[in-house]
Each structure stands twice: as structure tokens, then as C-alpha cells.
Amino acid sequence: MHDGPHAHHGGITMTQFSQIEGGVLVAQEFVAAANASGIKPEGLDTMLLHSRLPASAAATITSNRFRAAPTFVTERHVADGSARTVIATSGNANAATGAQGMANAEMMASLAALETHVPVSEALVCSTGRIGIQLPMDRVEAGIRACGKALSRSSAHEAARAIMTTDTFPKEVSVEFEVGGRRVGLGAICKGAGMICPNMATMLCFICTDLAISPAALNSALGCAVARSFNCISVDGDMSTNDTVIALANGASDAPMIATPNDPGYAAFAEALGFVTQDLAKKIARDGEGSSKFVIVEVTGAASYEQAHAVARAVTKYNLVKTCIWGEDFNWGRVAAAIGASGMDVDPATVQIAIGGLTAFAAGEPVEYDLYQAGTIMKSDEIEITIDLGVGQQSATCWSCDLTPTFVELNAH
């Protein structure tokens, strides 16, 4: 095992873990299957994920007031900290679908539980896609049954593809690390490209590990990881009805049990989980609908993490910043406007703004800069905006993308 990168990424320092192949099934005793059930016009659209062993479970779920039916089923079933099966469909969100939609989500849980031989309370449900249309339950049922017969250790990549909607590429990552001298696997898949502005975006993420960890400790680690990853991205500033992150831990690694965040091994797990969730969050931002540039906003010198995060989020969500990045305009004034609109107590006299390492504003006034260098910076496909608030030691990083005419075309219908 070699050291992971020693860089800071939004407050998480990576140390002892290795990135490896394997995707969501890198963890032992997890199986998956995918099927083209006809929910979408073409391609894989049904994914079944299952732990052969009992598993601790934790989830974070959208705070959108029009939450989709599956999110209520998942929230109810994960409440006891135990789950073994996840069923997910893409192409139809099963949101704003009333009592029938809720019954359909519950039926999905029942069918998935039947196929994987677990109590229905151990089955979690996710859907993503168009809002306000009832699921074609005959196709959904056939797809779940087909997945039940096809569960295997070799379907990780198919599982990643089955949850895609407007994504242009599947998003998966896996790592290994050690707890008590035993190898632990941690893998995840996610989808998301549009409607990305999570608190808790449209985004789904499924995380599997063979670590033995209590539901309370897993929930703690997941909450921290999500706060500094998926809640740090913005594609179009819209919060989805279906956003869900689920983590399952089945203990198959034989590593020592982690009961609380104070136990040995918790820090290693939290760091690995932080890397996995940030890697996937950045992939979502890079895959923003119609986007051409990846945007990193780093805020330093803040009085608190909350202040740094709020300012970074404000800049990533500010459409006039996103459009000028698409237009390759070194418009630092829009960054300043976004900072000022963040709701945080910020004093322009202490703020410094740089784009691509080129300082444009400091000590309350503009700084002269080379126009040619500024133009060259904006032609890059990766733009880094750095903001020093000048009042403390805390920092936060958020990720976004530009806002393009293609995005408007994709979302006009």
C-alpha cells in the first residue's frame, strides 16, 4: 500500500490508502446486476445492489420539499441503521406522483427484497429521471426480476451505467486501506450532471465497504464526507427531488469493528470516504450538462469553515460568474459581487481575489494585471478562483462548471 496524495481537498487530508480498480464491488461480499428494462428508450436503466452479509447502513437524502416517493421509503427503511439491498431505476423520477407513486416505490422495495431474500425493511429504493410521470411498473417489475437472476461480482461497471440519465460518462471510484492490519475495500458509483445544487443534486451515490462499522459511526462519517463533497458542487443551482447518498458496510474484511468515531481505524475510513466522495463530486461538476470548463473555487483566510463554505458556494452558484467563464472573460468583478451576495459578513478591505493565480483585487481596490496573461488563463478548460477573506485560518473548496448555450438547449424542453 502506498500513501495517497498529501494535498488538502476541501479540508480533508489524504494519507494511507490506494486507488484501485473494482468500482462499487471492490468490497467483498457485494454483488450487483443491471438491466435494460425499457424505462428509458434505450440502454441500462435498472440496477440492483446487494450485500450477501448483514450490513450497517446510512443515507443522506434531499431536502427538496417535493421529495420523490423513493426517498421516503429509503429514509424509513434506513432508520434502524441496517440494509442489504438497493434498487435504483433511471429515466423516471417517481416524483410528484401522489399515492400511486408511493405505492410503486414500496412495490419496488418489496420486489427487490424478494429477489435478494431479505426483509422488505432491508431494501432501499432510488429513482432518477423525469418528474410527474408514473413508473411503468410492468417494466420495472420485469427489470428487478431480471436483475435478481443476474447478480454477480463482475457487474460494477454496468451498475454505474444503469443509473445514468444525462451523464456523459459513468462515475465510479474505489480504494483500499488498512484497519488493524487488514485490507478494507471501499467503492462507490454515482450519477449526476444536471440539477446539481445539493443540500444534500440530480444525484445518486451508492457506497459499499467491507469494513465492520456501527451504523452510528457510519452515519457520522457519511455526514462529514457529504458536507465536504456533494454539498460543495453546483452545476445549475437547482436542488433535485431525488438526491440520495447511501452507504453500506458489511464487515466482510475481518478488520476490527469500529463502534465510535474515537475508535482506531475510524480516521483512516473517514479519510478514504472523503476522497471517494470528493472524487465523485468533482466528476459530477466536470460532467455538468453542456459544460466546457471545470471550475474550482477555493476560499481561505475565513473566520470559520461555515463562512468559507458559504462564500465558495455563492461563487459557484452565481450565474454571471459561470457565464463569463464560458465567455473566457477575466471578470473578477462578478466574483466580488458573488462574495458580497453570499450572506456572510465580509469586509472588502481584507479580501483578495485571484483567477488562475493572477491577483485582480486586494485591500479594497483593483490590482493591475497583465491582460494577455488573463486571456490565456481563461482559455484553459480548468479555472481556479482563489479568494482570501483575510480574517482567519479556515478554508473550503467548492466545484462547479461554466454555464453554456448548450445547457440552455438541453434544458429548454
mmCIF file of C-alpha atoms in Angstrom, residues 146-334:
data_model
loop_
_atom_site.group_PDB
_atom_site.id
_atom_site.type_symbol
_atom_site.label_atom_id
_atom_site.label_comp_id
_atom_site.label_asym_id
_atom_site.label_seq_id
_atom_site.Cartn_x
_atom_site.Cartn_y
_atom_site.Cartn_z
ATOM 1 C CA ALA A 146 -34.060 -9.995 -14.308
ATOM 2 C CA CYS A 147 -31.509 -8.305 -12.055
ATOM 3 C CA GLY A 148 -32.250 -10.742 -9.256
ATOM 4 C CA LYS A 149 -31.280 -13.631 -11.514
ATOM 5 C CA ALA A 150 -28.116 -11.899 -12.740
ATOM 6 C CA LEU A 151 -26.455 -10.729 -9.509
ATOM 7 C CA SER A 152 -22.682 -11.139 -9.760
ATOM 8 C CA ARG A 153 -19.319 -9.840 -8.555
ATOM 9 C CA SER A 154 -18.466 -8.608 -12.065
ATOM 10 C CA SER A 155 -21.250 -6.082 -12.739
ATOM 11 C CA ALA A 156 -19.775 -2.945 -11.159
ATOM 12 C CA HIS A 157 -19.357 -1.032 -14.428
ATOM 13 C CA GLU A 158 -22.819 -1.997 -15.659
ATOM 14 C CA ALA A 159 -24.264 -0.827 -12.342
ATOM 15 C CA ALA A 160 -22.602 2.573 -12.809
ATOM 16 C CA ARG A 161 -24.078 2.895 -16.315
ATOM 17 C CA ALA A 162 -27.572 1.819 -15.293
ATOM 18 C CA ILE A 163 -28.113 4.846 -13.036
ATOM 19 C CA MET A 164 -27.086 7.437 -15.659
ATOM 20 C CA THR A 165 -29.538 9.932 -17.177
ATOM 21 C CA THR A 166 -27.945 12.998 -18.810
ATOM 22 C CA ASP A 167 -24.467 11.917 -17.684
ATOM 23 C CA THR A 168 -21.912 11.660 -20.486
ATOM 24 C CA PHE A 169 -19.791 9.089 -18.638
ATOM 25 C CA PRO A 170 -20.244 6.633 -15.740
ATOM 26 C CA LYS A 171 -18.804 7.781 -12.427
ATOM 27 C CA GLU A 172 -17.091 5.260 -10.171
ATOM 28 C CA VAL A 173 -14.109 5.096 -7.846
ATOM 29 C CA SER A 174 -12.603 2.542 -5.478
ATOM 30 C CA VAL A 175 -9.835 2.474 -2.895
ATOM 31 C CA GLU A 176 -8.285 0.124 -0.373
ATOM 32 C CA PHE A 177 -6.822 0.918 3.038
ATOM 33 C CA GLU A 178 -5.909 -0.913 6.234
ATOM 34 C CA VAL A 179 -7.620 -1.139 9.603
ATOM 35 C CA GLY A 180 -5.918 -3.247 12.258
ATOM 36 C CA GLY A 181 -3.586 -4.725 9.647
ATOM 37 C CA ARG A 182 -6.482 -5.951 7.495
ATOM 38 C CA ARG A 183 -7.227 -4.750 3.973
ATOM 39 C CA VAL A 184 -10.520 -2.900 3.609
ATOM 40 C CA GLY A 185 -12.190 -2.145 0.285
ATOM 41 C CA LEU A 186 -14.310 0.942 -0.352
ATOM 42 C CA GLY A 187 -16.020 1.579 -3.675
ATOM 43 C CA ALA A 188 -18.754 3.823 -4.990
ATOM 44 C CA ILE A 189 -20.761 4.794 -8.038
ATOM 45 C CA CYS A 190 -22.776 7.926 -8.629
ATOM 46 C CA LYS A 191 -24.723 9.737 -11.281
ATOM 47 C CA GLY A 192 -25.309 13.422 -11.791
ATOM 48 C CA ALA A 193 -24.850 16.124 -14.401
ATOM 49 C CA GLY A 194 -27.826 18.499 -14.186
ATOM 50 C CA MET A 195 -29.967 19.880 -11.331
ATOM 51 C CA ILE A 196 -26.864 19.825 -9.168
ATOM 52 C CA CYS A 197 -27.005 22.015 -6.108
ATOM 53 C CA PRO A 198 -27.232 19.570 -3.257
ATOM 54 C CA ASN A 199 -28.052 20.180 0.124
ATOM 55 C CA MET A 200 -27.784 17.002 0.093
ATOM 56 C CA ALA A 201 -28.226 17.447 -6.674
ATOM 57 C CA THR A 202 -29.947 15.294 -9.597
ATOM 58 C CA MET A 203 -27.518 12.942 -7.988
ATOM 59 C CA LEU A 204 -27.475 9.441 -6.625
ATOM 60 C CA CYS A 205 -24.491 7.802 -4.954
ATOM 61 C CA PHE A 206 -24.049 4.273 -3.654
ATOM 62 C CA ILE A 207 -21.060 3.447 -1.448
ATOM 63 C CA CYS A 208 -20.042 -0.054 -0.372
ATOM 64 C CA THR A 209 -17.327 -1.099 2.070
ATOM 65 C CA ASP A 210 -16.410 -4.387 3.699
ATOM 66 C CA LEU A 211 -15.397 -2.576 6.888
ATOM 67 C CA ALA A 212 -17.167 -3.515 10.128
ATOM 68 C CA ILE A 213 -18.561 -0.245 11.439
ATOM 69 C CA SER A 214 -21.556 0.632 13.570
ATOM 70 C CA PRO A 215 -24.484 2.453 11.947
ATOM 71 C CA ALA A 216 -23.842 5.474 14.189
ATOM 72 C CA ALA A 217 -20.168 5.731 13.217
ATOM 73 C CA LEU A 218 -21.014 5.137 9.539
ATOM 74 C CA ASN A 219 -23.653 7.858 9.670
ATOM 75 C CA SER A 220 -21.182 10.262 11.270
ATOM 76 C CA ALA A 221 -18.517 9.620 8.627
ATOM 77 C CA LEU A 222 -21.020 9.867 5.773
ATOM 78 C CA GLY A 223 -22.448 13.142 7.037
ATOM 79 C CA CYS A 224 -18.991 14.714 7.247
ATOM 80 C CA ALA A 225 -17.969 13.381 3.826
ATOM 81 C CA VAL A 226 -21.142 14.579 2.086
ATOM 82 C CA ALA A 227 -20.855 18.028 3.667
ATOM 83 C CA ARG A 228 -17.390 18.470 2.124
ATOM 84 C CA SER A 229 -18.059 16.833 -1.240
ATOM 85 C CA PHE A 230 -21.535 16.600 -2.742
ATOM 86 C CA ASN A 231 -22.668 19.678 -0.818
ATOM 87 C CA CYS A 232 -19.741 21.589 -2.349
ATOM 88 C CA ILE A 233 -20.762 21.267 -6.002
ATOM 89 C CA SER A 234 -23.068 23.327 -8.174
ATOM 90 C CA VAL A 235 -23.889 22.762 -11.848
ATOM 91 C CA ASP A 236 -27.069 24.757 -12.340
ATOM 92 C CA GLY A 237 -28.009 25.807 -8.807
ATOM 93 C CA ASP A 238 -31.092 23.589 -8.729
ATOM 94 C CA MET A 239 -31.829 21.065 -5.980
ATOM 95 C CA SER A 240 -33.321 17.798 -7.175
ATOM 96 C CA THR A 241 -36.307 15.940 -5.779
ATOM 97 C CA ASN A 242 -34.447 12.630 -5.667
ATOM 98 C CA ASP A 243 -30.912 13.217 -4.344
ATOM 99 C CA THR A 244 -29.752 10.307 -2.225
ATOM 100 C CA VAL A 245 -26.394 9.060 -0.938
ATOM 101 C CA ILE A 246 -26.403 5.555 0.554
ATOM 102 C CA ALA A 247 -23.530 3.787 2.324
ATOM 103 C CA LEU A 248 -23.496 0.077 3.204
ATOM 104 C CA ALA A 249 -20.821 -1.625 5.346
ATOM 105 C CA ASN A 250 -20.906 -5.423 5.726
ATOM 106 C CA GLY A 251 -17.786 -6.290 7.773
ATOM 107 C CA ALA A 252 -16.554 -8.938 5.323
ATOM 108 C CA SER A 253 -12.963 -7.675 5.606
ATOM 109 C CA ASP A 254 -12.474 -9.102 9.130
ATOM 110 C CA ALA A 255 -10.934 -5.770 10.132
ATOM 111 C CA PRO A 256 -11.562 -4.739 13.749
ATOM 112 C CA MET A 257 -15.014 -3.337 14.403
ATOM 113 C CA ILE A 258 -15.335 0.446 14.548
ATOM 114 C CA ALA A 259 -18.043 1.305 17.044
ATOM 115 C CA THR A 260 -17.459 5.039 17.511
ATOM 116 C CA PRO A 261 -15.573 7.879 15.799
ATOM 117 C CA ASN A 262 -12.975 7.602 18.573
ATOM 118 C CA ASP A 263 -12.039 4.019 17.684
ATOM 119 C CA PRO A 264 -8.764 3.159 15.893
ATOM 120 C CA GLY A 265 -9.396 2.932 12.179
ATOM 121 C CA TYR A 266 -12.196 5.488 12.045
ATOM 122 C CA ALA A 267 -9.859 8.254 10.867
ATOM 123 C CA ALA A 268 -8.487 6.058 8.062
ATOM 124 C CA PHE A 269 -12.016 5.202 6.942
ATOM 125 C CA ALA A 270 -13.161 8.824 7.119
ATOM 126 C CA GLU A 271 -10.202 9.945 5.003
ATOM 127 C CA ALA A 272 -10.794 7.249 2.385
ATOM 128 C CA LEU A 273 -14.511 8.042 2.308
ATOM 129 C CA GLY A 274 -13.718 11.741 1.989
ATOM 130 C CA PHE A 275 -11.508 11.051 -1.017
ATOM 131 C CA VAL A 276 -14.122 8.819 -2.666
ATOM 132 C CA THR A 277 -16.968 11.298 -2.248
ATOM 133 C CA GLN A 278 -14.869 14.280 -3.353
ATOM 134 C CA ASP A 279 -13.616 12.379 -6.400
ATOM 135 C CA LEU A 280 -17.189 11.608 -7.438
ATOM 136 C CA ALA A 281 -18.388 15.146 -6.666
ATOM 137 C CA LYS A 282 -15.692 16.596 -8.922
ATOM 138 C CA LYS A 283 -16.641 14.134 -11.674
ATOM 139 C CA ILE A 284 -20.225 15.394 -11.453
ATOM 140 C CA ALA A 285 -19.059 19.006 -11.736
ATOM 141 C CA ARG A 286 -16.845 18.119 -14.710
ATOM 142 C CA ASP A 287 -19.859 16.456 -16.349
ATOM 143 C CA GLY A 288 -22.223 19.395 -15.852
ATOM 144 C CA GLU A 289 -24.818 19.495 -18.616
ATOM 145 C CA GLY A 290 -23.356 21.250 -21.653
ATOM 146 C CA SER A 291 -20.316 22.408 -19.703
ATOM 147 C CA SER A 292 -16.938 23.121 -21.279
ATOM 148 C CA LYS A 293 -14.895 24.204 -18.257
ATOM 149 C CA PHE A 294 -14.348 22.818 -14.740
ATOM 150 C CA VAL A 295 -14.298 25.478 -12.017
ATOM 151 C CA ILE A 296 -12.563 25.254 -8.633
ATOM 152 C CA VAL A 297 -13.358 27.900 -6.029
ATOM 153 C CA GLU A 298 -11.039 27.901 -3.023
ATOM 154 C CA VAL A 299 -11.700 30.219 -0.110
ATOM 155 C CA THR A 300 -9.008 30.715 2.542
ATOM 156 C CA GLY A 301 -8.484 33.099 5.439
ATOM 157 C CA ALA A 302 -12.022 32.651 6.747
ATOM 158 C CA ALA A 303 -13.118 33.007 10.355
ATOM 159 C CA SER A 304 -14.919 29.638 10.174
ATOM 160 C CA TYR A 305 -15.436 26.715 7.809
ATOM 161 C CA GLU A 306 -19.082 27.777 7.516
ATOM 162 C CA GLN A 307 -18.051 31.237 6.294
ATOM 163 C CA ALA A 308 -15.545 29.804 3.811
ATOM 164 C CA HIS A 309 -18.052 27.265 2.507
ATOM 165 C CA ALA A 310 -20.850 29.819 2.150
ATOM 166 C CA VAL A 311 -18.638 32.172 0.127
ATOM 167 C CA ALA A 312 -17.310 29.381 -2.090
ATOM 168 C CA ARG A 313 -20.840 28.064 -2.687
ATOM 169 C CA ALA A 314 -22.087 31.553 -3.528
ATOM 170 C CA VAL A 315 -19.421 31.956 -6.210
ATOM 171 C CA THR A 316 -20.023 28.507 -7.730
ATOM 172 C CA LYS A 317 -23.775 29.200 -7.939
ATOM 173 C CA TYR A 318 -23.505 32.743 -9.357
ATOM 174 C CA ASN A 319 -24.696 32.527 -12.954
ATOM 175 C CA LEU A 320 -22.882 35.688 -14.039
ATOM 176 C CA VAL A 321 -19.604 34.105 -12.908
ATOM 177 C CA LYS A 322 -20.445 30.884 -14.755
ATOM 178 C CA THR A 323 -21.350 32.695 -17.997
ATOM 179 C CA CYS A 324 -18.215 34.852 -18.024
ATOM 180 C CA ILE A 325 -16.126 31.711 -17.568
ATOM 181 C CA TRP A 326 -17.825 30.224 -20.636
ATOM 182 C CA GLY A 327 -17.150 33.510 -22.460
ATOM 183 C CA GLU A 328 -13.493 33.419 -21.307
ATOM 184 C CA ASP A 329 -13.854 36.855 -19.743
ATOM 185 C CA PHE A 330 -11.497 37.613 -16.832
ATOM 186 C CA ASN A 331 -14.336 39.329 -14.983
ATOM 187 C CA TRP A 332 -13.219 39.387 -11.364
ATOM 188 C CA GLY A 333 -15.926 41.949 -10.565
ATOM 189 C CA ARG A 334 -18.579 39.268 -10.851
#
